[in-house]
Coordinates of N, CA and C and ligand atoms in Angstrom, one line a residue:
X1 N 0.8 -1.2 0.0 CA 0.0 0.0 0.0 C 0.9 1.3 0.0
X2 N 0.9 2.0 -0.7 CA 1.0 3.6 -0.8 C 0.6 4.5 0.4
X3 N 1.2 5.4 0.9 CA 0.7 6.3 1.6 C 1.0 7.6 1.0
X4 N 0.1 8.6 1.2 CA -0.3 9.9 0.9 C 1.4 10.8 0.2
X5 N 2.2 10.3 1.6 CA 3.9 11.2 1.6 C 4.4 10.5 0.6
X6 N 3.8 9.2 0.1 CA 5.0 8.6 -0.6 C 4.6 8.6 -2.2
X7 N 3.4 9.2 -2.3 CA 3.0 9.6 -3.9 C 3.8 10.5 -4.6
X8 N 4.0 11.3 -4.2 CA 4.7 12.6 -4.9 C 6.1 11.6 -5.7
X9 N 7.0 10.5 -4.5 CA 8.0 10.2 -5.5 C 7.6 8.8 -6.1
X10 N 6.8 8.0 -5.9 CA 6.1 7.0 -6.5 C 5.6 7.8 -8.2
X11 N 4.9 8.8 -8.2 CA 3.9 9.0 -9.6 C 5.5 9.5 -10.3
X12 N 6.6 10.8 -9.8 CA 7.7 10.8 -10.1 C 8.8 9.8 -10.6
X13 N 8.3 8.7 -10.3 CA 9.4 7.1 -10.6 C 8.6 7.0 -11.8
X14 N 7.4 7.1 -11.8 CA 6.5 6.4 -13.2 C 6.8 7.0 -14.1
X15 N 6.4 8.3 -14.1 CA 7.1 9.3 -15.2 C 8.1 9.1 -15.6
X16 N 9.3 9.0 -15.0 CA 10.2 8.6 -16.0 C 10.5 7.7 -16.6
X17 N 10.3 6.0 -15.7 CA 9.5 4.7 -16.3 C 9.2 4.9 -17.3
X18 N 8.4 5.1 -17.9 CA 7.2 5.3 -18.9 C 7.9 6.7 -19.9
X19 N 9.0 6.8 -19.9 CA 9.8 7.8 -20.9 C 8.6 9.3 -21.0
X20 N 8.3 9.9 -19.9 CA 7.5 11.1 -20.0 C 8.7 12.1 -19.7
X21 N 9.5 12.2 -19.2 CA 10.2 13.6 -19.5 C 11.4 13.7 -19.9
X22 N 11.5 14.6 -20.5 CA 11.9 14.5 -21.4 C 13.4 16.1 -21.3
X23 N 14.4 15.3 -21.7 CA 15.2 16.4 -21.4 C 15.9 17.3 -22.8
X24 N 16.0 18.5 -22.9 CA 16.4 18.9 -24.5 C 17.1 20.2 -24.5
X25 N 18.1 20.2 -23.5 CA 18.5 21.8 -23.5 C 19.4 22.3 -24.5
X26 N 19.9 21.9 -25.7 CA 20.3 22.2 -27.0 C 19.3 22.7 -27.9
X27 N 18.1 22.3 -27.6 CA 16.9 22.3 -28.7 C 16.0 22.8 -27.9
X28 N 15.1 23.5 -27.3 CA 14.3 23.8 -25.8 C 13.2 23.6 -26.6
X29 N 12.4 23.1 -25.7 CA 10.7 23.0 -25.3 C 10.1 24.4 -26.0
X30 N 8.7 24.3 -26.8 CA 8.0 25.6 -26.6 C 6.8 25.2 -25.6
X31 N 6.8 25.6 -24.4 CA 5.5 25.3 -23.8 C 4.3 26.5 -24.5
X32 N 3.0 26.0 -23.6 CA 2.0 26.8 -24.0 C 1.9 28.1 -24.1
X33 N 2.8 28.6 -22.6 CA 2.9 30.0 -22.1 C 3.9 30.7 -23.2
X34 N 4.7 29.8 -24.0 CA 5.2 30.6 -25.0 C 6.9 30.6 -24.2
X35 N 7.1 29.9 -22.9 CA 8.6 29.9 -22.6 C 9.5 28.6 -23.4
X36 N 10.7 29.0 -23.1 CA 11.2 28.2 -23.9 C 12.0 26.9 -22.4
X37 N 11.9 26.1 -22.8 CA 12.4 25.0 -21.6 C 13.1 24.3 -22.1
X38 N 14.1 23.6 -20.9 CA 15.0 22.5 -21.9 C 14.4 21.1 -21.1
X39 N 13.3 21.2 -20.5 CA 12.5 19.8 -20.0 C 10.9 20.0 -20.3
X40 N 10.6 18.4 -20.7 CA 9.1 18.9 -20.6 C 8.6 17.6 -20.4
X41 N 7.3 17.1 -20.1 CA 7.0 16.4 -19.0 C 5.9 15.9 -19.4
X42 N 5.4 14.9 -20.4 CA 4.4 14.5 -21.6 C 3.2 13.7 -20.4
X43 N 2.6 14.3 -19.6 CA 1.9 13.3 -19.0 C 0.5 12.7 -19.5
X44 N 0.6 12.9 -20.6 CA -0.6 12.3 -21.6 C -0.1 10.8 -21.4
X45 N 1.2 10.4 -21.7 CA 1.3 8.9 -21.7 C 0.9 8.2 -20.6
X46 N 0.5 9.1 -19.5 CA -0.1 8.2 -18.2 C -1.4 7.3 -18.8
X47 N -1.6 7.7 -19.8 CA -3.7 7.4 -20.2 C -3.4 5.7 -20.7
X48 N -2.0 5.9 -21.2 CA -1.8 4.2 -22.2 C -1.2 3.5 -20.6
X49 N -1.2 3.6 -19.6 CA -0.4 3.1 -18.4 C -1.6 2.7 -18.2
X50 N -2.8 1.4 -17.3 CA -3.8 1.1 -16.7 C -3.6 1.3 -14.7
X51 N -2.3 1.0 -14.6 CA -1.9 1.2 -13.5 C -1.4 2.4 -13.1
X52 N -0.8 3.1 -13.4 CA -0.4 4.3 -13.7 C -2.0 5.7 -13.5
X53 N -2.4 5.4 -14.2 CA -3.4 5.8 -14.9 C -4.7 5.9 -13.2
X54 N -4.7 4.7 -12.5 CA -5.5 4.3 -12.1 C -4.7 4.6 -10.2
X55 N -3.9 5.0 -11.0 CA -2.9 5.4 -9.0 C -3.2 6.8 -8.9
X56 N -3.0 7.6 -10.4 CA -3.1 8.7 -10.2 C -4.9 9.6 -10.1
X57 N -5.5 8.7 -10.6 CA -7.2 8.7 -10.0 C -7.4 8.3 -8.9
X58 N -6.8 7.1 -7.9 CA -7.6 6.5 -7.0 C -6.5 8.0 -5.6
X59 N -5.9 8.7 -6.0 CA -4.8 9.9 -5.6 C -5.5 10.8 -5.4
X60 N -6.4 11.5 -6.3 CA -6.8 12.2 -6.9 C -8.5 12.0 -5.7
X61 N -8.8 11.1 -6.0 CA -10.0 10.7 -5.7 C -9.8 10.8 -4.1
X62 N -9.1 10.3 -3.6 CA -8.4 10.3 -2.1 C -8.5 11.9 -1.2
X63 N -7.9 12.8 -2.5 CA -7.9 14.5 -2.3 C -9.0 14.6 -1.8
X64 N -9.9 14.7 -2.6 CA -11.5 14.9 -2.8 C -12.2 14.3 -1.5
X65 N -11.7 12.9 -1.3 CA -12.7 12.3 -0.3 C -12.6 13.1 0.7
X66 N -11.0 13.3 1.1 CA -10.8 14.2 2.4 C -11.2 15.5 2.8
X67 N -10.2 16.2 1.5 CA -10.5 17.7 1.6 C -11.9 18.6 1.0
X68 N -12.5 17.6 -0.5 CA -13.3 18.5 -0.9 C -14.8 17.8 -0.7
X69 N -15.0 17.0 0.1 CA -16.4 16.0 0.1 C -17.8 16.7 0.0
X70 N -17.4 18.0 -0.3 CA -18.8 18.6 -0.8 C -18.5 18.9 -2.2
X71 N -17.7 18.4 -3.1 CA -17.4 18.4 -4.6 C -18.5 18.0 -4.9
X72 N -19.2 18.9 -6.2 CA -20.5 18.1 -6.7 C -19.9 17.7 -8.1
X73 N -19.2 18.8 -8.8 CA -19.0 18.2 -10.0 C -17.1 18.4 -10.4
X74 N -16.8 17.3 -11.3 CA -15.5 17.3 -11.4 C -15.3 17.7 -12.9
X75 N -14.3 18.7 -12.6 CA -14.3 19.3 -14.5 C -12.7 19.2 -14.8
X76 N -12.7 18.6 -15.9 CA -11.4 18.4 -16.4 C -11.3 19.8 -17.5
X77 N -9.7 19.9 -17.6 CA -9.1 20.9 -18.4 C -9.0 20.2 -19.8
X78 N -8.9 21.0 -20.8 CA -9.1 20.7 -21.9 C -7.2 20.8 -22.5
X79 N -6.9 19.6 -23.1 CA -7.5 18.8 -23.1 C -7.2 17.5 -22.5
X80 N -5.4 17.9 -22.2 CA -4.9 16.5 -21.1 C -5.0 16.3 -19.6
X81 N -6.2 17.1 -18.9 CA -6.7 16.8 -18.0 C -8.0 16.0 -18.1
X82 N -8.9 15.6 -19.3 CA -10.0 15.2 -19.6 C -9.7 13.8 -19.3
X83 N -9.2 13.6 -19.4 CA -9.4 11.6 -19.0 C -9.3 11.3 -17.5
X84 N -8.2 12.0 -16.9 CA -8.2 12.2 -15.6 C -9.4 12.0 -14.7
X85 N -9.9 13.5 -15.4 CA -11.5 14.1 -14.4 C -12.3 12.8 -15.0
X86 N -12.3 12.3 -16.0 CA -13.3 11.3 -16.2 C -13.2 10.1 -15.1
X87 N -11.6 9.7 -14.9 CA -11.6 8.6 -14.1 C -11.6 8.9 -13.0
X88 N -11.8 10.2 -12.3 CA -12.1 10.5 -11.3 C -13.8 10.8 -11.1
X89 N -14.6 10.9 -11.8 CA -15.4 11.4 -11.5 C -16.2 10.1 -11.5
X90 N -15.8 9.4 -12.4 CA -16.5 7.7 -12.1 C -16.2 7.0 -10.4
X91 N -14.8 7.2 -10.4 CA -14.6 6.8 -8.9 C -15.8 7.2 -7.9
X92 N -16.2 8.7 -7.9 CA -16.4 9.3 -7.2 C -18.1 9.7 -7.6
X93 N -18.5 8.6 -8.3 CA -20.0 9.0 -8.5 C -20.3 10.0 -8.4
X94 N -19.6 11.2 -9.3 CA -19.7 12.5 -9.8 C -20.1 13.0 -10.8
X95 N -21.2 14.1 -11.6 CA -21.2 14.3 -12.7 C -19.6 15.2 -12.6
X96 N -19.2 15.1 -14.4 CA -18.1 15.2 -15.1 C -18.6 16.3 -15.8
X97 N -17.9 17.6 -16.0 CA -17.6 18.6 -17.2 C -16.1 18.4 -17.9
X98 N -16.1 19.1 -18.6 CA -14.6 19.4 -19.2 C -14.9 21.2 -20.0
X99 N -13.6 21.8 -19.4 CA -13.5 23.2 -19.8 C -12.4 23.6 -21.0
X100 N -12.9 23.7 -22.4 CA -11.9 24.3 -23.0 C -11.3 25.6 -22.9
X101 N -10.5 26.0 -24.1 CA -9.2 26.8 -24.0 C -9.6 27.7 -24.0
X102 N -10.9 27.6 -25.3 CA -11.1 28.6 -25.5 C -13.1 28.3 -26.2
X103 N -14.1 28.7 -26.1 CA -15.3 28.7 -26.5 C -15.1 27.8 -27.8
X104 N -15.7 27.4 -28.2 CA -15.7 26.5 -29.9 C -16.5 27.5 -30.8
X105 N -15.5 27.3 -31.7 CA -16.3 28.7 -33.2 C -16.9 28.0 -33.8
X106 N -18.0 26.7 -33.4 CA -19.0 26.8 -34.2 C -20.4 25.5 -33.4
X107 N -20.9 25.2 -33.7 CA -22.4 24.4 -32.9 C -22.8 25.4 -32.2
X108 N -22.7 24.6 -30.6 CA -23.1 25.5 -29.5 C -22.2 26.8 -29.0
X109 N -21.2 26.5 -29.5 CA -20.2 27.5 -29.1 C -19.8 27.7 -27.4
X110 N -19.4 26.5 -26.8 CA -19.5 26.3 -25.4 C -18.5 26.3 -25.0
X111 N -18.2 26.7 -23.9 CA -16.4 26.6 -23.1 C -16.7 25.5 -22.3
X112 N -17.5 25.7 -21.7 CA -17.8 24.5 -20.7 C -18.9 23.2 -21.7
X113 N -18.2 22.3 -21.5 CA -18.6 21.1 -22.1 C -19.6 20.2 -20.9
X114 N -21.0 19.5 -20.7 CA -21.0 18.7 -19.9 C -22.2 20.2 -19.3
X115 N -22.3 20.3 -17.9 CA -23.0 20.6 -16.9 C -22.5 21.1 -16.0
X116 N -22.2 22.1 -15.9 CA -21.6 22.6 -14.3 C -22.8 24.1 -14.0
X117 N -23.6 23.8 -12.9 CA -25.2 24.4 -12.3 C -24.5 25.6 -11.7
X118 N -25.0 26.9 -11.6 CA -24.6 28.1 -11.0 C -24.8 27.5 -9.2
X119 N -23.9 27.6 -8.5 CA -24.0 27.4 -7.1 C -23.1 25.8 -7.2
X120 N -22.7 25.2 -7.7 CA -22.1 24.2 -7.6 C -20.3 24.1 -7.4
X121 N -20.4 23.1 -6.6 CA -19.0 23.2 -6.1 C -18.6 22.6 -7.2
X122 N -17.5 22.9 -7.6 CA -16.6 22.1 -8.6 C -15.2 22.1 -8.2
X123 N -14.2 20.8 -8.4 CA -13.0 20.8 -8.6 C -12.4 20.4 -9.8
X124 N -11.2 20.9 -10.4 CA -10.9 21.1 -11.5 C -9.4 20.3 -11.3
X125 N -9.7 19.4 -12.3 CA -8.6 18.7 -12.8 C -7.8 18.8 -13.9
X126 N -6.2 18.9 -13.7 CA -5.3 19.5 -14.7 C -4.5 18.4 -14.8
X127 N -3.7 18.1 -15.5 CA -2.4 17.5 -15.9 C -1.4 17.8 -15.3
X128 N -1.2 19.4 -15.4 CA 0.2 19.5 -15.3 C 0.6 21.5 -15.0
X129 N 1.1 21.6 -13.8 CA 1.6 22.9 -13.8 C 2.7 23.5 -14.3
X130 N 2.4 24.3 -15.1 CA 3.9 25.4 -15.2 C 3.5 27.0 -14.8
X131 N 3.0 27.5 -15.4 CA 2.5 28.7 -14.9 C 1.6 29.3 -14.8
X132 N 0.8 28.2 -14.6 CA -1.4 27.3 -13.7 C -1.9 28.7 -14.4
X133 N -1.5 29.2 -16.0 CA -2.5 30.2 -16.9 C -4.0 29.3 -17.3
X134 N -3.4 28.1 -17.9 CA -4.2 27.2 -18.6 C -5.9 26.9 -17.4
X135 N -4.8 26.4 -16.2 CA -6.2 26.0 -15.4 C -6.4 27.0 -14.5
X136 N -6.2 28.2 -14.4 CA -6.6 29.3 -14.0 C -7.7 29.5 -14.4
X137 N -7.1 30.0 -15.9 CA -8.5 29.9 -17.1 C -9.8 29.4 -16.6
X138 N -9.8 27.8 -16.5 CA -10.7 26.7 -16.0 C -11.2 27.0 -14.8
X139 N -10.4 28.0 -14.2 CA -11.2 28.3 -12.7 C -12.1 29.3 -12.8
X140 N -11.5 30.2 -13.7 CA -12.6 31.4 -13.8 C -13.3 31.1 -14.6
X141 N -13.6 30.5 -15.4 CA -14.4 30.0 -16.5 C -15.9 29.4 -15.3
X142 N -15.3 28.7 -14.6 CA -16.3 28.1 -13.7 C -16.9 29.1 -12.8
X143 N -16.0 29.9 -12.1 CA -16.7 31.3 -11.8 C -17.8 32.0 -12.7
X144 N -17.4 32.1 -13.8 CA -18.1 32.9 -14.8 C -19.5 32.3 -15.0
X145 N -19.7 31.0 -14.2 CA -20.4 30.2 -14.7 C -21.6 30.0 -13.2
X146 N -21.0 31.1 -12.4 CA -21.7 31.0 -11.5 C -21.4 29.8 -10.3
X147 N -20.7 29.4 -10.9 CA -19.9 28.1 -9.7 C -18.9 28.4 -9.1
X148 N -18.9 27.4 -8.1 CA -17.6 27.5 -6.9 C -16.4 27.1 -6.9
X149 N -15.1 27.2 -7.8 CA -13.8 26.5 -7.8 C -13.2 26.0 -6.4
X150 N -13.6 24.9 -6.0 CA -12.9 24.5 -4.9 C -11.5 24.3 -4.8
X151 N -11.1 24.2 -5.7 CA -9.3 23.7 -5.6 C -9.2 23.1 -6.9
X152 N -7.4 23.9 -7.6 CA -7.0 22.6 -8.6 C -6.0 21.8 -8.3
X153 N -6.6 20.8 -8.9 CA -5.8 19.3 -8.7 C -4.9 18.9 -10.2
X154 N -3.7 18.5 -9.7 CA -2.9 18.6 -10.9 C -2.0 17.2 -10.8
X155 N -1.8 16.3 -11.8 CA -0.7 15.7 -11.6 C 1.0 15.9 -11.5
X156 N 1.3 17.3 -11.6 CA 2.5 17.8 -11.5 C 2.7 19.2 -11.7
X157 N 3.9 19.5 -10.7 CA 4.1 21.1 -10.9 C 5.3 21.4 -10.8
X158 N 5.4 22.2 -11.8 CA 7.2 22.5 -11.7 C 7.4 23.8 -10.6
X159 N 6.3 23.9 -9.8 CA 6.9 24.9 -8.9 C 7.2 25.9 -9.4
X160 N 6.8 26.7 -10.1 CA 7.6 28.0 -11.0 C 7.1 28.8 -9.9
X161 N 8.1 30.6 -9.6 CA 7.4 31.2 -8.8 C 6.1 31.6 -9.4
X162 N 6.3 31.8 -10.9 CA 5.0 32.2 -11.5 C 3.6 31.3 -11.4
X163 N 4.0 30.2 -11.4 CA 2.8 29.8 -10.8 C 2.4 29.9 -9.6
X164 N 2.6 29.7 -8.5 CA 3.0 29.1 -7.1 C 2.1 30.5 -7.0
X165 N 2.6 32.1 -7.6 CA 2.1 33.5 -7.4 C 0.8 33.3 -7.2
X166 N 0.3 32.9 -8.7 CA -0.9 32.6 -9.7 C -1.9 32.6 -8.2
X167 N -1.5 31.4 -8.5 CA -2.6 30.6 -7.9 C -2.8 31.2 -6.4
X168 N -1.9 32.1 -5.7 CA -1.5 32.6 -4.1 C -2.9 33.4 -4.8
X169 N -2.6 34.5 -6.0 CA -3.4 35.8 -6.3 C -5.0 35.6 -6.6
X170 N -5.0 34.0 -7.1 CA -6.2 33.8 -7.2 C -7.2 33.4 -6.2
X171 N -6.6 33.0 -5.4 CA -7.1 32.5 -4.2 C -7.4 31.2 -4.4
X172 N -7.3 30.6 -5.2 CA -7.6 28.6 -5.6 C -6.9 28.1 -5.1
X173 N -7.1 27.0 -3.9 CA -6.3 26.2 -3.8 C -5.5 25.4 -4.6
X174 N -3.8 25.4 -4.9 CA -3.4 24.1 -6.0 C -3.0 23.2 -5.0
X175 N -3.4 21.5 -5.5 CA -2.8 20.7 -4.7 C -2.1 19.6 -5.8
X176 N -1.1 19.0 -5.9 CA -0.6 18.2 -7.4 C 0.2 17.1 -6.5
X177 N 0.3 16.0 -6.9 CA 0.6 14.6 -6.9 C 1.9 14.7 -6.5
X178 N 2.5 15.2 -7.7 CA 3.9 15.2 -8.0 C 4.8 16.4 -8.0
X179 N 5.6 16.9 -8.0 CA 6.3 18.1 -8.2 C 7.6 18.1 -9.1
X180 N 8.3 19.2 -9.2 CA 9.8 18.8 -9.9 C 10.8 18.9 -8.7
X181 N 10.8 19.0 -7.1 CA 11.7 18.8 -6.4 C 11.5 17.2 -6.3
X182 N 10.6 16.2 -5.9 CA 10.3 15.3 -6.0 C 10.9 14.8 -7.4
X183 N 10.6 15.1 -8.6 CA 11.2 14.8 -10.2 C 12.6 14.7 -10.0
X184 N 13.6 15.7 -9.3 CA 15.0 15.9 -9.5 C 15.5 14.9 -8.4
X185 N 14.8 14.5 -7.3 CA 15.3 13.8 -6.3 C 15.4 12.2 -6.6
X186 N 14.5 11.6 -7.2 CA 13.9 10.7 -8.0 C 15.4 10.3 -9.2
X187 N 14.9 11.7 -9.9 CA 16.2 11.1 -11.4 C 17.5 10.8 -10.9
X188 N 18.1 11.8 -9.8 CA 19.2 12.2 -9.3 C 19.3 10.5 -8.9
X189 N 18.7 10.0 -7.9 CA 18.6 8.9 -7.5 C 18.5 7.3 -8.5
X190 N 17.8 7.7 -9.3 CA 17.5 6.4 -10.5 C 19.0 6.5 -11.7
X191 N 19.6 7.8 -11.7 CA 21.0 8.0 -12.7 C 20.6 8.5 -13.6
X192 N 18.9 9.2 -13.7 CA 18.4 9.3 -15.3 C 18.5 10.7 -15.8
X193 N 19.5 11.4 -14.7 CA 20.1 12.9 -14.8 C 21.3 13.1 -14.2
X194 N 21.8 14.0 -14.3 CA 23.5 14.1 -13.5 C 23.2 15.2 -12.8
X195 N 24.1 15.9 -11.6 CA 24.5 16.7 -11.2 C 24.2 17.5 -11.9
X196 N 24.9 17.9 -12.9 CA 25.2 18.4 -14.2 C 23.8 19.2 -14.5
X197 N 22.9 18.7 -14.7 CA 22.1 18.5 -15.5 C 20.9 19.7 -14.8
X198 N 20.9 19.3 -12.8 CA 20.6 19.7 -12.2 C 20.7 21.3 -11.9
X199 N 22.1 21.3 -12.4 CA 22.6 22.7 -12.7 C 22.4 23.7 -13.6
X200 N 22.1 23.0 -14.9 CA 21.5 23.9 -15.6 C 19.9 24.2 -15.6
X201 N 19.7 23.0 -14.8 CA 17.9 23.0 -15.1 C 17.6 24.6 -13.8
X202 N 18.6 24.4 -12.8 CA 18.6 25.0 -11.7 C 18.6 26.6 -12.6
X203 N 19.7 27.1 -13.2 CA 19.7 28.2 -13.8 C 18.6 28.8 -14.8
X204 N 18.1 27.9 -15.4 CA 16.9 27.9 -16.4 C 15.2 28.5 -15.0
X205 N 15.2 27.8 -14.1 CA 14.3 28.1 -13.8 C 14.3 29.3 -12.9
X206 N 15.9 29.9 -12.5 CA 15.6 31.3 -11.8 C 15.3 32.3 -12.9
X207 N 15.3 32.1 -14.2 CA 14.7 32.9 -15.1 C 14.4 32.0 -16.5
X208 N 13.6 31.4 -16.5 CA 12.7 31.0 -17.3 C 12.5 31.5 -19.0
X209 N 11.5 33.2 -18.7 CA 11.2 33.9 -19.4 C 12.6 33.7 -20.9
X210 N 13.5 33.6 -19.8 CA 14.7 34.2 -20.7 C 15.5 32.9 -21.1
X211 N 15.3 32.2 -21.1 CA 15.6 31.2 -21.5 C 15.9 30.6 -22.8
X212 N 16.7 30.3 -24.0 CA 16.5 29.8 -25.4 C 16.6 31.2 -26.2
X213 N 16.4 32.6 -25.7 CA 16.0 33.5 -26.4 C 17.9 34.3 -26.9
Ligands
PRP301 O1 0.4 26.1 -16.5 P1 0.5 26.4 -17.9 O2 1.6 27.4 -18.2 O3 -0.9 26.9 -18.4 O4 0.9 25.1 -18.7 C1 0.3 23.9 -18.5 C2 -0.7 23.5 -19.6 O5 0.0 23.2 -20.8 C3 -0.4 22.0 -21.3 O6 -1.5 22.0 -22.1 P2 -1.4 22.3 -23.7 O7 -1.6 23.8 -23.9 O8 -0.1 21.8 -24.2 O9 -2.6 21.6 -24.2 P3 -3.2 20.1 -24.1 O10 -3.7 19.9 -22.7 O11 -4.3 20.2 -25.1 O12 -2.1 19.1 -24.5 C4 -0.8 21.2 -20.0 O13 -1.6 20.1 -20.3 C5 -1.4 22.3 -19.2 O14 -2.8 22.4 -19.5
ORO302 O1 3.9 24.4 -20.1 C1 3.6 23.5 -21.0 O2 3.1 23.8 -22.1 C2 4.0 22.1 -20.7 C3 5.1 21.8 -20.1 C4 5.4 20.4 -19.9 O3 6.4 20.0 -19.3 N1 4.5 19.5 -20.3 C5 3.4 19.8 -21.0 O4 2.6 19.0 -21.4 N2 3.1 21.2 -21.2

C-alpha cells in the first residue's frame, strides 16, 4: 500500500519509467505560455499506463474524499486533464464537465462542455503545472459560470514562482501529486540525470522567461 507522503516520489518514478520527460537543452521546449524550456513532461502517456493511470485517479480521488467532500462536480481541463476528471469522476459517483481553452467557433459554441449548475461546487482537474495560466482559465471559466472552484488538482508542478504567485493571487487552492523537487530527487537517484544536468535546469528556472532567447 502507498501512503499519501509517498506519492509525490512513487507517480515521479512512473514518469520517468514510462519515458515522460523529457530532457532537451540544446533544442528547448516551446510550452504553452510561449517559454522556452529545456525539459518537458508529456503526461498524456499516463492514459496508455492502466496502473499508472489508475494510481493517479484513486490519488486524486483520495484529495476529494478528504478535503473536498462537498465536490458536486469534477471538470477536467481541456485537453490532457479530460481523462483524468473522467476517471475521477466515475470513482467518485460525480457528474463530469470538461473546460476548454477557448469557447468552440461553431455548434453550441461552449467553453464548458458537460453541466456545471450556478452554485455548484466544482474541482478542477489538470495534468500539469507550469504557470497554472491554462487552469486558472478553467477556474474562472467556472466562476463565470456562477460556480464555486474549490481547488485545482494537478498531476505535476514544476513549482515555478510564476505559478505558485498565480494561484496565491487567485485565491484557488493548488494541490498536485507530484512536483519537480520530487522529479530531481527521484532522477538524481534512479541515474536518469547528473548533477550536471541539475545545474542547468537549476539556472533555467531562476529565469525561465529568458531562457532559449
Ligand atoms: O500552467 P500552464 O503554463 O498553463 O501550462 C500547463 C498547460 O500546458 C499543457 O497544455 P497544452 O496547452 O499543451 O494543451 P493540451 O492539454 O491540449 O495538450 C498542459 O496540459 C497544461 O494544461
Ligand atoms: O507548459 C507547458 O506547455 C507544458 C510543459 C510540460 O512539461 N508538459 C506539458 O505537457 N506542457
Amino acid at each position: 500500500m502507498t501512503t499519501l507522503a509517498e506519492i509525490p516520489a512513487r507517480i515521479a518514478s512512473h514518469l520517468l519509467e514510462i519515458g515522460a520527460v523529457a530532457l532537451r537543452p540544446k533544442q528547448p521546449f516551446t510550452w504553452t505560455s510561449g517559454i522556452k524550456s529545456p525539459i518537458y513532461c508529456d503526461n498524456r502517456l499516463t492514459m496508455s499506463y492502466p496502473e499508472i493511470r489508475e494510481l493517479i485517479a484513486e490519488s486524486f480521488a483520495a484529495i476529494i474524499r478528504a478535503q473536498y467532500p462537498d465536490a458536486e462536480v469534477i471538470a477536467g481541463t481541456a485537453t490532457a486533464g479530460i481523462p483524468h476528471a473522467a476517471w475521477v469522476a466515475q470513482k467518485l459517483n460525480l457528474p463530469m464537465a470538461y473546460i476548454r481553452d477557448k469557447a468552440k467557433g461553431h455548434g453550441k459554441e461552449n467553453l464548458i462542455e458537460g453541466i456545471i449548475k450556478p452554485g455548484q461546487k466544482v474541482v478542477v482537474i489538470e495534468d500539469l503545472i507550469s504557470t497554472g495560466g491554462s487552469s486558472l482559465k478553467a477556474a474562472l471559466a467556472v466562476k463565470e459560470a456562477g460556480a464555486e472552484p474549490l481547488a485545482v488538482l494537478a498531476i505535476f508542478s514544476y513549482q515555478l514562482d510564476k505559478g505558485v504567485q498565480a494561484f496565491a493571487e487567485a485565491g484557488i487552492p493548488l494541490q498536485t501529486l507530484s512536483n519537480y523537487a520530487a522529479l530531481m530527487e527521484v532522477a538524481l537517484e534512479k541515474g536518469a540525470i547528473q548533477q550536471e544536468d541539475v545545474k542547468a535546469l537549476k539556472a533555467w528556472r531562476e529565469d525561465p522567461s529568458s531562457f532559449g532567447n
